[in-house]
Each structure stands twice: as structure tokens, then as C-alpha cells.
XYZ file of C-alpha atoms in Angstrom:
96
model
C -2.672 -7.392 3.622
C -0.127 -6.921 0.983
C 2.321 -9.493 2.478
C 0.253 -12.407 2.920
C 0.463 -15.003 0.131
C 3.544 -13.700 -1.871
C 5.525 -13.603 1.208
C 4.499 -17.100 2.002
C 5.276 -18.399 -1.561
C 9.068 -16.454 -1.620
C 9.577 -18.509 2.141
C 8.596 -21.506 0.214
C 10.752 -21.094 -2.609
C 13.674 -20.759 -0.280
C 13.182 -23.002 2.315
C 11.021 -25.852 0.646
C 12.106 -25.288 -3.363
C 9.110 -24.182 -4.342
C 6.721 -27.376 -3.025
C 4.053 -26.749 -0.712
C 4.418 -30.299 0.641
C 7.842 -29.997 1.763
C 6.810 -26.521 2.897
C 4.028 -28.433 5.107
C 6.495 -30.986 6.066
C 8.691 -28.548 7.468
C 6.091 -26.886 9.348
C 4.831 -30.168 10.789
C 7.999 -30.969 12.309
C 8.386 -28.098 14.398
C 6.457 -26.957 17.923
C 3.766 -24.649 18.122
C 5.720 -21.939 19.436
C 8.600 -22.564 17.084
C 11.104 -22.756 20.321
C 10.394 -18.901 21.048
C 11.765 -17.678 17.293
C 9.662 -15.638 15.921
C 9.799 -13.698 13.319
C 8.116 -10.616 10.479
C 8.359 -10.525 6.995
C 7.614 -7.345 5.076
C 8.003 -7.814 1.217
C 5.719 -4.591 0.898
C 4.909 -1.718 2.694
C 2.236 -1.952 4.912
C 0.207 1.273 6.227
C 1.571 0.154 9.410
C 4.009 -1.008 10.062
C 5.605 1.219 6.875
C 8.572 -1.129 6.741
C 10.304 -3.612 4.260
C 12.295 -6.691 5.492
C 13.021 -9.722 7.301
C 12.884 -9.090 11.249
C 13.896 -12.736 12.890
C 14.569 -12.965 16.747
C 15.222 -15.508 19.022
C 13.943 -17.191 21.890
C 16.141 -14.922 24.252
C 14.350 -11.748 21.754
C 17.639 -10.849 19.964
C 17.649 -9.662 15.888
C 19.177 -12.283 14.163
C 20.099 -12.667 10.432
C 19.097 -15.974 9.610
C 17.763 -19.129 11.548
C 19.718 -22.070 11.839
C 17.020 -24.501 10.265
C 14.923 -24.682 7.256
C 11.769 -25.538 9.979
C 12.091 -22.550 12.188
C 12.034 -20.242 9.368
C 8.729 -21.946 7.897
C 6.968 -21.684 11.401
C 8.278 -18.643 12.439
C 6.705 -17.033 9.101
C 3.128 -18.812 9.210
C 3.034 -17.963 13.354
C 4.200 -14.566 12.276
C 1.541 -13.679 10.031
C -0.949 -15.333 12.422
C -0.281 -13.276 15.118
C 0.268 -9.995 12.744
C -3.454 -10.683 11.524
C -4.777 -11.390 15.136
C -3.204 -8.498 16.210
C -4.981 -6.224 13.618
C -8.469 -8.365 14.058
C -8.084 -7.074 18.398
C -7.251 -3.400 17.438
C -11.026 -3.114 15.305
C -12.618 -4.919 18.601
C -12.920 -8.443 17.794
C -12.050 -10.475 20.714
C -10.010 -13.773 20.137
């Protein structure tokens, strides 16, 4: 996966300054389920999806350009790449 760890480390930058403890901090403080944001971040193009960007929605599943907190973006990027990687683990047949 080519946006796995440099993605995560550019989300920390912004959001936490560049220190995985605040970065953990801020994920800590937040819900699983992040309050129905959710959100992909493509730093590189992947064979699929072949896009490049930030793609943030809402709870009511609306693009948006930015969240409102520091928190929601950290969880909405770790849930994000969870899910992305779970999803690619069901289409080879592994069942989670």
C-alpha cells in the first residue's frame, strides 16, 4: 500500500506537529466511529482506486473540505485506512 505510513506521518505533522503522542492523544479522545466522519487519503496512486487526494465526508455522507477538529481528522484517517485494508483483505477471500 503506497499510502500507508507516509500518509499517516503528513496527518501527524498537521494535526499533532509532528509528535506521535499528541497524534495518539488526539486519537484517544475521540469515539470509535469518529461521529460518522470518515474519511480517504490518497498521497499516491493506488492501482485502485487510481486517485490522489483528501476525500472527507460527514456523518450525513456529504464531501467536505476540512473537519472542524484536530481529533476527527486523526480518527477519520487511522479508521480510514483500516477499513481501506479490510476491504482489500475481503476481496482476496479472507473473512473478517
Amino acid at each position: 500500500f503506497k499510502n500507508g505510513s507516509l500518509t499517516r506521518e503528513r496527518i501527524r505533522d498537521t494535526a499533532a506537529g509532528g509528535l506521535w503522542q499528541l497524534f495518539n492523544e488526539l486519537l484517544d479522545s475521540t469515539p470509535r466511529g469518529n461521529f460518522g466522519n470518515m474519511a480517504i487519503y490518497l498521497d499516491s496512486k493506488e492501482i485502485l482506486p487510481a486517485l490522489i487526494g483528501d476525500y472527507r465526508f460527514n456523518k450525513g455522507d456529504e464531501k467536505i473540505s476540512r473537519y472542524s477538529s484536530k481529533e476527527v481528522e486523526v480518527r477519520a484517517l487511522v479508521e480510514g485506512q483500516f477499513l481501506s485494508r479490510r476491504a482489500f483483505a475481503e476481496d482476496f477471500g479472507f473473512v473478517i
